XYZ file of C-alpha atoms in Angstrom:
715
model
C 0.164 -0.243 -0.033
C 3.200 2.196 0.399
C 4.052 2.161 -2.791
C 0.368 2.864 -4.111
C 0.198 6.060 -1.916
C 3.862 7.439 -2.846
C 2.267 6.779 -6.574
C -0.065 9.160 -5.172
C 1.988 11.754 -3.816
C 4.269 11.979 -6.634
C 1.352 12.441 -9.439
C 0.407 15.669 -6.677
C 4.061 16.817 -6.586
C 4.290 16.544 -10.678
C 1.621 18.601 -11.107
C 2.357 21.180 -8.817
C 5.858 20.981 -10.159
C 4.852 21.341 -14.011
C 2.217 24.146 -13.027
C 5.025 26.372 -11.879
C 6.961 25.969 -14.686
C 4.424 26.296 -17.354
C 1.781 28.643 -15.895
C 2.134 31.284 -17.592
C 1.277 29.699 -20.832
C -2.286 28.128 -19.058
C -5.492 29.461 -19.091
C -8.045 29.497 -16.107
C -10.088 26.498 -15.444
C -13.569 26.405 -15.802
C -16.391 27.388 -13.018
C -17.860 24.383 -11.618
C -21.731 24.892 -10.264
C -22.702 22.601 -7.941
C -26.451 21.870 -6.582
C -25.179 20.016 -3.610
C -27.174 21.951 -1.942
C -30.251 22.627 -3.450
C -29.138 25.704 -4.548
C -26.641 26.349 -7.697
C -23.437 27.476 -5.671
C -19.528 27.738 -7.132
C -17.878 24.835 -5.846
C -15.508 26.517 -4.117
C -17.729 28.376 -1.646
C -20.000 25.020 -0.777
C -19.248 24.325 3.125
C -19.526 20.552 2.337
C -17.310 17.897 0.570
C -18.136 17.377 -2.518
C -16.612 16.018 -5.903
C -17.916 16.350 -9.065
C -17.860 14.950 -12.776
C -18.816 16.978 -15.617
C -20.071 15.777 -18.998
C -17.131 16.438 -20.387
C -14.909 14.385 -17.389
C -17.700 11.556 -17.921
C -17.637 11.017 -21.264
C -13.422 11.220 -21.395
C -13.507 8.172 -18.654
C -15.729 6.517 -20.657
C -18.155 6.584 -17.935
C -21.112 4.373 -18.467
C -23.040 3.581 -15.095
C -22.262 4.859 -11.426
C -19.818 2.271 -10.783
C -17.030 3.729 -13.891
C -17.826 7.022 -12.064
C -17.441 6.591 -8.340
C -13.476 4.839 -7.902
C -12.476 8.360 -9.833
C -13.114 9.999 -6.725
C -11.744 9.873 -2.946
C -12.691 7.863 -0.481
C -15.432 6.601 -2.809
C -15.788 2.862 -3.209
C -17.467 -0.363 -4.811
C -16.514 -3.380 -3.190
C -19.062 -5.140 -4.590
C -21.539 -8.278 -4.088
C -22.168 -10.841 -5.768
C -23.877 -9.285 -8.629
C -23.786 -5.242 -9.179
C -26.561 -4.818 -10.718
C -28.755 -6.431 -7.443
C -25.958 -5.545 -4.507
C -24.522 -2.811 -6.089
C -22.787 -1.996 -2.873
C -21.263 1.694 -3.126
C -19.055 3.196 0.236
C -18.715 6.629 1.106
C -15.475 7.447 3.613
C -15.833 3.884 4.472
C -19.588 3.363 5.421
C -21.441 0.830 2.817
C -24.291 -1.924 3.423
C -24.122 -5.190 1.553
C -28.184 -4.973 0.842
C -28.374 -8.656 0.067
C -32.079 -8.925 1.358
C -34.954 -6.525 2.221
C -34.627 -5.675 5.036
C -31.701 -3.800 4.857
C -31.755 -0.573 3.361
C -28.054 1.599 2.115
C -26.913 5.023 4.077
C -26.430 6.468 0.494
C -29.069 8.229 -1.341
C -28.992 8.454 -4.961
C -30.590 10.428 -6.832
C -31.276 11.506 -10.566
C -33.128 14.966 -11.255
C -33.670 15.568 -7.767
C -36.002 12.383 -7.640
C -34.914 9.596 -4.616
C -33.833 6.445 -6.466
C -34.643 3.538 -4.026
C -32.619 0.292 -3.195
C -29.641 -0.895 -5.142
C -32.014 -2.838 -8.031
C -34.113 0.245 -8.722
C -31.128 2.740 -8.937
C -28.397 0.686 -11.224
C -29.044 2.091 -14.299
C -26.669 2.472 -17.652
C -25.752 6.738 -17.981
C -28.262 8.176 -21.043
C -27.457 11.665 -21.465
C -26.461 12.494 -18.036
C -24.686 15.987 -17.659
C -23.016 15.974 -14.394
C -22.509 13.361 -11.451
C -22.097 15.004 -7.872
C -21.196 12.650 -4.681
C -21.587 15.036 -0.954
C -19.418 13.176 1.524
C -21.539 12.868 5.069
C -24.515 12.972 6.432
C -27.009 15.378 4.126
C -30.337 15.004 5.293
C -30.796 18.634 6.559
C -30.653 19.234 2.244
C -32.234 15.877 0.937
C -35.134 14.738 1.498
C -34.228 11.051 1.922
C -31.569 10.719 5.284
C -28.387 9.794 4.131
C -25.853 8.936 6.740
C -22.700 8.195 4.312
C -23.586 10.652 1.645
C -25.248 11.202 -1.538
C -24.713 10.807 -5.285
C -26.557 13.352 -7.363
C -27.181 12.737 -10.880
C -28.139 15.039 -13.405
C -29.463 14.047 -16.685
C -29.780 17.234 -19.983
C -33.124 18.710 -20.353
C -34.928 19.997 -23.963
C -32.949 23.539 -24.929
C -34.631 26.184 -27.294
C -33.232 24.393 -29.970
C -33.353 20.500 -31.296
C -30.553 18.742 -30.178
C -29.655 14.519 -31.453
C -27.339 12.561 -30.498
C -26.302 8.751 -31.199
C -23.379 6.620 -29.870
C -21.976 3.205 -31.374
C -19.502 1.462 -30.049
C -17.910 -2.013 -30.036
C -15.485 -3.479 -28.005
C -13.800 -6.895 -27.082
C -15.876 -9.836 -25.442
C -18.496 -9.114 -28.026
C -19.489 -5.540 -26.540
C -22.154 -3.957 -28.722
C -23.462 -0.522 -27.382
C -26.137 1.473 -29.127
C -27.415 4.977 -27.633
C -29.446 7.407 -29.167
C -31.436 11.071 -27.989
C -33.212 13.492 -29.098
C -34.384 16.728 -27.390
C -35.703 20.401 -28.271
C -39.242 22.525 -28.306
C -42.287 20.760 -29.111
C -44.195 24.026 -28.860
C -43.661 27.112 -27.533
C -43.829 26.295 -23.997
C -43.207 22.471 -23.876
C -39.929 20.678 -24.530
C -39.612 17.508 -24.543
C -36.549 14.335 -24.532
C -35.826 10.890 -25.157
C -33.227 8.707 -24.704
C -32.638 4.854 -25.528
C -29.832 2.628 -25.017
C -28.744 -0.863 -25.656
C -25.972 -2.623 -24.501
C -24.510 -6.458 -24.973
C -21.386 -8.352 -24.151
C -20.418 -11.589 -23.951
C -19.502 -12.790 -20.564
C -15.327 -11.980 -19.285
C -16.261 -15.355 -16.929
C -15.197 -18.596 -19.111
C -16.965 -21.240 -18.517
C -14.561 -24.321 -18.436
C -17.432 -27.067 -19.929
C -18.556 -25.211 -22.743
C -21.633 -23.701 -20.907
C -22.860 -20.070 -21.087
C -19.952 -17.818 -19.967
C -20.622 -15.745 -16.788
C -20.948 -11.567 -16.726
C -22.667 -11.506 -19.569
C -24.598 -7.945 -20.304
C -28.145 -7.616 -22.047
C -29.791 -4.313 -21.172
C -32.168 -2.007 -22.615
C -33.283 1.188 -21.318
C -34.864 4.480 -22.302
C -35.576 7.750 -20.023
C -38.037 10.575 -21.178
C -38.951 13.935 -19.864
C -41.633 16.241 -21.261
C -41.056 19.842 -19.955
C -43.473 23.021 -20.024
C -42.028 26.511 -19.400
C -44.603 29.034 -19.704
C -42.588 31.724 -19.021
C -44.449 32.795 -15.661
C -42.321 31.451 -13.430
C -43.731 28.251 -13.302
C -42.090 24.618 -14.430
C -43.429 21.531 -15.280
C -41.295 18.242 -15.597
C -42.758 15.103 -16.519
C -40.002 12.353 -16.330
C -39.997 8.413 -17.107
C -37.826 5.548 -17.114
C -37.408 1.779 -17.944
C -34.902 -1.093 -17.976
C -34.671 -4.386 -19.305
C -31.920 -6.903 -17.662
C -31.350 -10.105 -19.108
C -28.208 -10.451 -18.220
C -26.132 -13.692 -17.144
C -24.174 -12.549 -13.727
C -21.091 -14.118 -12.720
C -21.852 -13.628 -9.062
C -18.582 -15.146 -8.552
C -16.364 -17.810 -8.559
C -16.283 -20.879 -5.675
C -12.199 -21.049 -4.852
C -13.005 -24.354 -2.292
C -15.324 -26.442 -3.033
C -15.500 -29.197 -1.021
C -14.932 -32.659 -2.480
C -14.303 -31.187 -5.681
C -10.202 -32.216 -6.337
C -8.133 -29.995 -8.553
C -10.734 -27.138 -8.491
C -9.625 -25.062 -11.563
C -11.512 -22.022 -10.070
C -8.532 -21.806 -6.865
C -6.134 -21.058 -9.573
C -7.450 -19.389 -12.384
C -9.334 -16.090 -12.231
C -12.408 -15.505 -14.307
C -13.408 -18.691 -15.073
C -16.650 -20.643 -13.642
C -17.955 -24.289 -14.211
C -21.471 -24.225 -12.887
C -23.752 -27.489 -14.048
C -26.738 -25.283 -12.733
C -28.204 -21.749 -14.440
C -27.188 -19.073 -13.441
C -29.379 -15.791 -14.878
C -30.790 -12.399 -14.077
C -33.867 -10.815 -15.360
C -34.697 -7.309 -14.104
C -37.305 -4.861 -14.804
C -37.734 -1.245 -13.322
C -39.751 1.443 -14.395
C -40.095 4.936 -12.394
C -42.168 7.895 -13.253
C -41.511 11.324 -11.434
C -43.731 14.825 -11.729
C -41.375 17.910 -10.077
C -43.482 21.292 -10.197
C -41.297 24.264 -9.238
C -42.685 28.136 -8.895
C -39.812 30.382 -9.216
C -41.437 34.076 -6.537
C -39.297 37.254 -6.371
C -37.132 36.257 -3.680
C -38.466 32.023 -2.969
C -39.190 29.107 -4.606
C -41.647 26.233 -4.055
C -40.560 22.789 -5.680
C -42.905 19.558 -5.281
C -41.965 16.465 -6.464
C -43.573 13.113 -6.804
C -42.605 9.763 -7.812
C -43.181 6.042 -7.850
C -40.812 3.228 -8.691
C -41.629 -0.471 -9.614
C -38.824 -2.713 -9.389
C -38.656 -6.699 -10.224
C -36.006 -9.356 -10.416
C -35.663 -13.160 -10.801
C -32.540 -14.202 -10.245
C -31.089 -18.297 -9.885
C -27.234 -19.483 -9.020
C -25.645 -22.609 -9.042
C -23.834 -21.727 -5.539
C -21.002 -23.953 -6.052
C -20.245 -22.769 -9.736
C -18.602 -26.613 -10.460
C -19.951 -29.690 -11.594
C -20.667 -30.741 -7.750
C -24.590 -31.033 -6.861
C -24.690 -29.763 -3.331
C -27.690 -27.589 -4.439
C -30.378 -28.594 -7.039
C -32.016 -25.046 -6.685
C -31.380 -21.973 -5.502
C -33.674 -19.049 -6.680
C -34.906 -15.833 -5.363
C -37.272 -12.637 -6.456
C -37.329 -9.419 -5.050
C -40.355 -6.764 -5.962
C -40.064 -3.075 -4.621
C -43.086 -0.635 -4.926
C -42.425 2.747 -3.475
C -44.021 6.437 -3.890
C -42.200 9.349 -2.208
C -43.653 12.876 -1.965
C -41.489 16.040 -1.447
C -42.361 19.759 -0.678
C -39.689 22.069 -0.641
C -39.163 26.151 -0.388
C -35.885 28.263 0.057
C -35.317 31.179 -0.962
C -33.691 34.596 0.645
C -34.480 37.282 3.468
C -32.754 40.838 2.391
C -28.838 40.037 1.286
C -27.844 37.628 4.115
C -30.294 35.012 5.053
C -30.818 32.213 2.079
C -32.750 29.126 3.493
C -34.591 25.689 2.775
C -37.146 23.704 3.837
C -39.432 21.109 3.688
C -41.373 17.959 4.071
C -40.733 14.209 2.809
C -42.746 11.270 2.521
C -41.746 7.557 1.685
C -44.153 4.383 1.713
C -42.284 1.663 0.254
C -43.570 -2.183 0.213
C -40.914 -4.873 -0.523
C -41.667 -8.774 -1.054
C -39.375 -11.777 -1.352
C -39.263 -15.630 -1.378
C -37.056 -17.485 -2.291
C -35.982 -21.946 -2.719
C -33.205 -23.262 -1.742
C -33.186 -27.307 -2.820
C -30.358 -29.602 -1.816
C -28.252 -31.230 -4.294
C -27.810 -35.339 -4.850
C -24.378 -34.428 -3.487
C -25.625 -34.315 0.171
C -26.584 -38.031 -0.367
C -29.826 -38.050 1.075
C -32.524 -40.455 -0.316
C -34.779 -37.375 -1.014
C -33.921 -33.592 -2.242
C -35.494 -31.359 0.754
C -36.150 -27.902 -0.255
C -36.607 -24.660 2.164
C -38.709 -22.140 0.974
C -38.704 -18.509 2.438
C -41.498 -16.095 1.780
C -41.030 -12.467 3.587
C -41.743 -8.671 3.467
C -41.779 -5.253 4.586
C -43.473 -2.153 4.278
C -41.736 1.488 5.183
C -43.315 4.438 5.974
C -41.245 7.437 6.423
C -42.188 11.103 7.481
C -39.323 13.757 8.060
C -39.144 17.232 8.085
C -36.139 19.129 7.390
C -34.210 22.361 7.014
C -30.995 24.823 6.541
C -30.297 28.557 6.928
C -27.300 30.065 5.569
C -26.584 33.896 7.472
C -23.649 36.098 6.474
C -22.181 37.194 9.554
C -19.646 39.344 7.683
C -18.872 39.873 4.127
C -16.016 36.824 4.762
C -18.048 34.733 7.245
C -20.680 32.633 6.395
C -22.874 30.720 9.542
C -25.037 27.505 7.896
C -27.204 25.614 10.700
C -29.395 22.226 9.691
C -32.114 20.243 11.435
C -34.226 16.845 10.667
C -36.326 14.877 12.375
C -37.361 11.687 11.158
C -40.291 9.114 12.014
C -40.056 5.953 10.202
C -42.092 2.697 10.552
C -41.436 -0.518 9.769
C -43.076 -3.757 9.039
C -41.583 -7.053 8.676
C -43.161 -10.278 8.184
C -40.937 -13.542 7.047
C -41.346 -17.220 7.235
C -38.929 -20.467 6.651
C -40.531 -23.316 5.540
C -38.602 -26.564 6.295
C -40.991 -29.399 5.001
C -39.046 -32.076 5.239
C -36.969 -31.126 8.613
C -34.236 -31.872 7.481
C -32.157 -29.166 6.483
C -32.997 -27.871 9.824
C -29.804 -30.511 10.604
C -27.703 -28.337 8.653
C -28.871 -25.124 10.634
C -31.965 -23.975 8.853
C -35.107 -24.333 10.614
C -38.641 -23.701 10.194
C -39.734 -20.224 11.941
C -41.713 -17.459 11.549
C -41.366 -13.714 12.161
C -43.079 -10.586 13.008
C -41.740 -7.139 13.878
C -42.723 -3.457 13.777
C -41.012 -0.940 14.869
C -41.232 2.844 15.267
C -37.738 4.758 14.789
C -37.069 8.569 15.551
C -34.333 10.581 15.239
C -33.771 14.044 15.594
C -30.512 15.444 13.455
C -28.630 18.525 13.599
C -26.000 20.037 11.435
C -23.775 23.285 11.721
C -21.262 24.737 9.045
C -19.113 27.867 8.765
C -17.143 29.066 5.904
C -14.704 32.175 5.936
C -13.754 33.052 2.255
C -9.763 34.061 2.997
C -10.057 35.880 -0.102
C -12.304 35.527 -3.417
C -10.391 32.370 -4.164
C -9.449 30.373 -1.310
C -12.388 29.630 1.218
C -12.068 27.199 4.653
C -15.226 25.643 6.233
C -15.950 23.288 9.161
C -19.174 21.202 9.552
C -20.565 18.902 11.767
C -23.200 16.670 10.855
C -25.408 14.223 12.420
C -27.065 10.929 10.255
C -29.682 8.256 10.980
C -30.710 4.655 9.368
C -33.442 2.765 10.800
C -33.770 -0.300 12.016
C -32.412 -3.556 10.080
C -33.868 -6.905 9.286
C -32.946 -10.123 8.205
C -35.753 -11.280 5.887
C -33.570 -13.987 4.004
C -32.290 -17.023 4.938
C -32.093 -17.287 8.321
C -29.512 -20.140 10.380
C -30.360 -21.396 13.579
C -29.690 -18.684 16.686
C -29.057 -15.962 13.991
C -29.986 -12.223 14.552
C -33.241 -11.378 12.928
C -32.717 -7.752 13.642
C -30.440 -5.129 14.522
C -31.292 -1.748 15.746
C -30.888 2.012 14.190
C -27.428 3.255 13.602
C -26.420 7.076 13.567
C -23.101 8.405 12.501
C -21.968 12.033 13.640
C -19.439 13.530 11.221
C -16.990 16.444 11.735
C -15.271 18.052 9.059
C -12.823 20.356 8.063
C -11.747 21.838 4.745
C -10.171 24.063 2.138
C -10.976 24.975 -1.005
C -8.800 27.702 -3.498
C -7.878 28.474 -6.975
C -4.243 29.185 -7.140
C -2.029 30.918 -10.101
C -4.387 33.160 -12.024
C -7.509 30.579 -11.722
C -5.330 27.567 -13.180
C -5.190 25.300 -10.442
C -7.884 24.284 -8.306
C -7.565 22.529 -4.791
C -9.920 20.762 -2.482
C -9.147 19.525 0.966
C -10.636 18.183 3.796
C -10.137 16.411 6.977
C -12.917 14.166 9.047
C -13.862 12.050 11.799
C -16.831 9.912 11.721
C -18.231 8.718 14.826
C -20.550 5.875 14.147
C -22.477 4.338 16.727
C -24.518 1.136 16.313
C -23.059 0.451 12.867
C -25.075 -2.185 11.581
C -23.192 -5.255 10.142
C -24.348 -7.333 7.323
C -21.825 -10.263 6.320
C -22.588 -13.772 4.758
C -20.128 -15.979 6.839
C -20.968 -19.717 5.984
C -23.761 -20.562 7.969
C -26.428 -18.031 6.482
C -26.396 -14.273 6.300
C -25.500 -12.540 9.613
C -26.715 -8.777 10.812
C -26.039 -7.667 14.132
C -25.041 -4.368 15.404
C -21.243 -3.510 16.117
C -21.548 -1.146 19.043
C -19.165 1.433 18.002
C -16.624 2.872 15.319
C -14.311 5.594 14.670
C -13.432 6.543 10.910
C -10.987 9.147 10.426
C -9.615 10.329 7.221
C -8.956 13.150 4.379
C -9.196 14.118 0.943
C -7.509 15.935 -1.183
C -8.313 16.987 -5.278
C -6.204 18.974 -7.524
C -7.019 19.857 -11.059
C -4.821 22.005 -13.267
C -4.590 23.862 -16.603
C -1.338 23.337 -17.401
C -1.270 24.712 -20.749
C -4.629 25.718 -23.389
C -5.035 22.165 -24.142
C -3.314 20.700 -21.367
C -4.791 19.513 -17.906
C -3.690 17.151 -15.640
C -5.484 16.256 -12.509
C -5.238 13.897 -9.079
C -6.642 12.693 -6.632
C -6.438 11.124 -2.910
C -8.484 9.623 -0.117
C -7.215 7.900 2.760
C -9.048 6.291 5.960
C -8.686 4.243 9.197
C -12.017 2.922 9.337
C -12.013 0.729 13.127
C -14.130 -1.020 14.992
C -13.605 0.974 18.447
C -16.016 -1.482 20.709
C -17.003 -4.606 18.371
C -17.405 -7.729 20.847
C -19.068 -11.540 19.967
C -18.904 -10.355 16.176
C -19.674 -13.573 14.309
C -16.607 -16.079 13.083
C -16.890 -17.195 9.097
C -17.925 -21.278 9.349
C -14.599 -22.102 7.567
C -12.261 -20.816 10.581
C -14.412 -22.586 13.096
C -17.522 -20.629 13.531
C -18.699 -19.028 16.679
C -17.750 -15.255 17.758
C -15.011 -13.303 18.684
C -13.504 -10.041 19.772
C -13.501 -7.549 16.534
C -12.789 -4.435 18.463
C -9.886 -2.888 16.823
C -10.467 -4.109 13.429
C -11.203 -2.602 10.435
C -14.635 -1.939 9.474
C -15.910 -4.301 6.796
C -15.615 -3.247 3.204
C -13.715 -0.127 3.947
C -11.020 0.639 1.663
C -7.928 2.399 3.628
C -6.982 4.463 0.819
C -7.856 4.911 -2.830
C -6.265 7.488 -5.645
C -6.029 8.472 -8.876
C -4.167 10.696 -11.713
C -5.614 12.006 -14.837
C -4.116 13.941 -17.649
C -5.919 15.213 -20.716
C -4.226 16.951 -23.825
C -6.252 18.376 -26.497
C -4.404 19.737 -29.977
C -5.220 20.751 -32.987
C -4.034 18.424 -36.606
C -5.604 20.117 -39.919
C -8.815 21.251 -39.176
C -9.370 18.037 -36.616
C -9.323 17.840 -32.720
C -7.352 15.077 -31.237
C -7.586 14.090 -27.586
C -5.475 12.066 -25.568
C -5.972 10.506 -22.294
C -4.522 8.598 -19.638
C -5.727 7.882 -16.338
C -4.438 5.705 -13.452
C -6.430 4.474 -10.473
C -6.097 2.527 -7.882
C -7.134 1.754 -3.942
C -6.046 -1.090 -1.372
C -7.957 -3.825 -0.229
C -10.292 -4.381 2.419
C -11.958 -7.094 4.614
C -14.929 -8.754 3.403
C -15.179 -10.107 7.041
C -15.248 -8.156 10.882
C -12.836 -10.959 12.285
C -10.394 -9.424 9.817
C -9.685 -13.008 8.295
C -6.830 -12.517 5.763
C -8.570 -15.261 3.392
C -11.155 -12.785 3.229
C -9.577 -9.690 1.937
C -9.630 -8.179 -1.167
C -6.216 -7.307 -3.124
C -6.754 -4.029 -4.033
C -5.642 -2.828 -7.544
C -3.571 -0.283 -9.746
C -5.085 -0.274 -13.117
C -4.033 1.946 -16.214
C -7.251 2.856 -18.751
C -6.048 5.325 -21.728
C -7.799 7.183 -24.964
C -7.344 8.798 -28.151
C -10.014 10.390 -30.293
C -9.925 12.502 -33.062
C -13.202 14.852 -33.608
C -13.983 17.657 -35.889
C -17.517 19.602 -35.575
C -20.406 17.301 -34.432
C -18.526 14.217 -34.782
C -16.105 11.986 -32.980
C -14.626 8.680 -32.773
C -12.558 7.281 -29.881
C -10.269 4.098 -28.973
C -10.316 3.243 -25.767
C -8.696 0.243 -23.402
C -9.248 0.190 -19.667
C -7.293 -2.100 -17.525
C -4.600 -1.859 -20.339
C -2.157 -4.400 -18.562
C -4.521 -6.518 -17.469
C -4.023 -6.540 -13.573
C -5.768 -9.702 -12.118
C -7.624 -8.301 -8.497
C -10.073 -9.399 -6.273
C -13.486 -7.251 -5.285
C -15.193 -9.697 -3.135
C -15.136 -12.360 -0.980
C -17.665 -14.583 1.097
C -18.359 -17.806 2.995
C -20.886 -20.687 2.055
C -19.709 -23.493 3.940
C -23.179 -24.590 4.427
C -23.622 -25.465 0.879
C -20.171 -26.563 0.657
C -18.364 -23.460 -0.764
C -15.534 -22.403 1.769
C -14.599 -19.599 -0.320
C -15.970 -17.429 -2.948
C -13.525 -14.895 -4.693
C -15.543 -12.169 -7.456
C -12.879 -10.242 -9.561
C -12.668 -6.815 -11.265
C -13.016 -6.644 -14.969
C -10.176 -7.820 -17.051
C -8.662 -5.583 -20.164
C -11.072 -4.501 -22.185
C -10.897 -2.033 -25.067
C -13.048 -0.794 -27.857
C -14.087 1.665 -30.500
C -16.420 4.613 -29.534
C -18.124 6.422 -32.805
C -20.452 9.450 -31.604
C -22.067 12.465 -33.307
C -24.305 15.375 -32.958
C -27.123 16.389 -35.649
């Protein structure tokens, strides 16, 4: 890890040295406006840690989904899960949640055009006409409708403009990659505009099937997004938006590197291979509809956002990923329906006071069912099946508000508060009709619970303008996440519920423009006191869910962007974490390590890397009437423990990958050659223990080397 951090430090020093040598040749960096606090403001003046990927950044890096973009930013991680499109685990500053079952919610809020997107299987969508991605770190409940204990991801898409615009993108690559996207937006009448974007991506699997069956990690994804916008010029704007997704991919999920009785297991020594004799598949369908009505007055604005989303999927997995038949069936499905309503007002009073206040309501219903049947390798005369059926209904009502007051021309004070009331009703039945599965730890049971959680979450922040281009800030914010439940396979003696968790973040930062606005720097130091942290793991005897008593996360973030010459831009970022359980007694031990419980106080938090970093160089130059753009990108992260005991066998390897692209453009078209993970580094992203079904250890890998050609045109 020392070498990795040293590389990132060298990148910062190199940028600084080159800038000082060539500053006189440069031009100013573009101003970046963010809406992280629900009001448009300069990135440098926002008293919070926020990172932004602009439309140009997203295009240059070939970002096609949220998983492509987040690892470029400091203290952002994508630990994985058995299938990104289902469990899509995202971490901000070491806080992440494995959403394996419907009873566990994420501590991160994903918003598209201001609309809360819900659970991981609903927000994991391909990017269509995205104009920016903002990540706001730390609790954000006093600004956003949905409470967010770790942070928020705010995605903005392009909307219709005064003149028609059309864009087509076609992409091909190795592993049979084929991507097509088309979008059109513009006016329908004087007052009404519309847009429509559709996309399809298909790709063969990156996990080879050793016996000639279908490869794993296949992509087959169709998506669409549309919006109608009314703006009559009277201050009222209405946006009716919809989206839909159809996913028929074939996830690899993982490869089973330790399978009982499987001698000379090739998955133990070869990455990106599977050999299942059962079926791995995923059928996922999502759609959503939202209505946003805003009205601008002289010194205030009203916003109402009403949204509905439905998501459902059916999935199947051969857990041992081999010719062994420990299971004859492992199939499950989830269905999610939810509506949200947000009412918000913001405005100014005089020249020194700005405010925002709102109400938020969520009504969510999620249902799940599963069939897990033993296979012939258990040597039983019958093949008993375990069936689970569960559901959870959630109602959330919240009030939130924030006010900024300019004490002087240089000092701004910000105060906010949020109150949450959340009710959850959960029902879960696990049925072992044969009575045989109870012998391996999965008895019949029936569970029901109803909880009411309440929380008051304050925020205080201050900004000091050292001069017009240098700003210092401090912030204290508290966040809350409600109770969680194990609506999943339940092993004997397992905890079926975890109480609410709370986090308080203390943060100080500096943001600046230097050298005649050619260099932009953002730096932050923080500590998060994390109480009653919910820990969700898969440890061999079934899913484990409990509360760790207390954790502390200390860290730092640094981002630097420099315009070295007119066409040459360099950027670098570094995130450092010290994520530690301060007090965690009786944490669960993986079954392959003996099971039972252990003292985990002082251990690293699950799925939290201690560092991540990136360095990017863009060079744009003209050639005979054409524009040539070259881009080199280095990114990496340390490994992370995937269990609370910090067993080395369940620690991911970390990674250091290099990506590059070369493009040629003229007027409204561009052709781009690109490659990712150029040196084909092999690295792991996830491990778990499934010893009860004969699998002592699973491993998931990051993508191998990919390359391709992209052609895009604007009409």
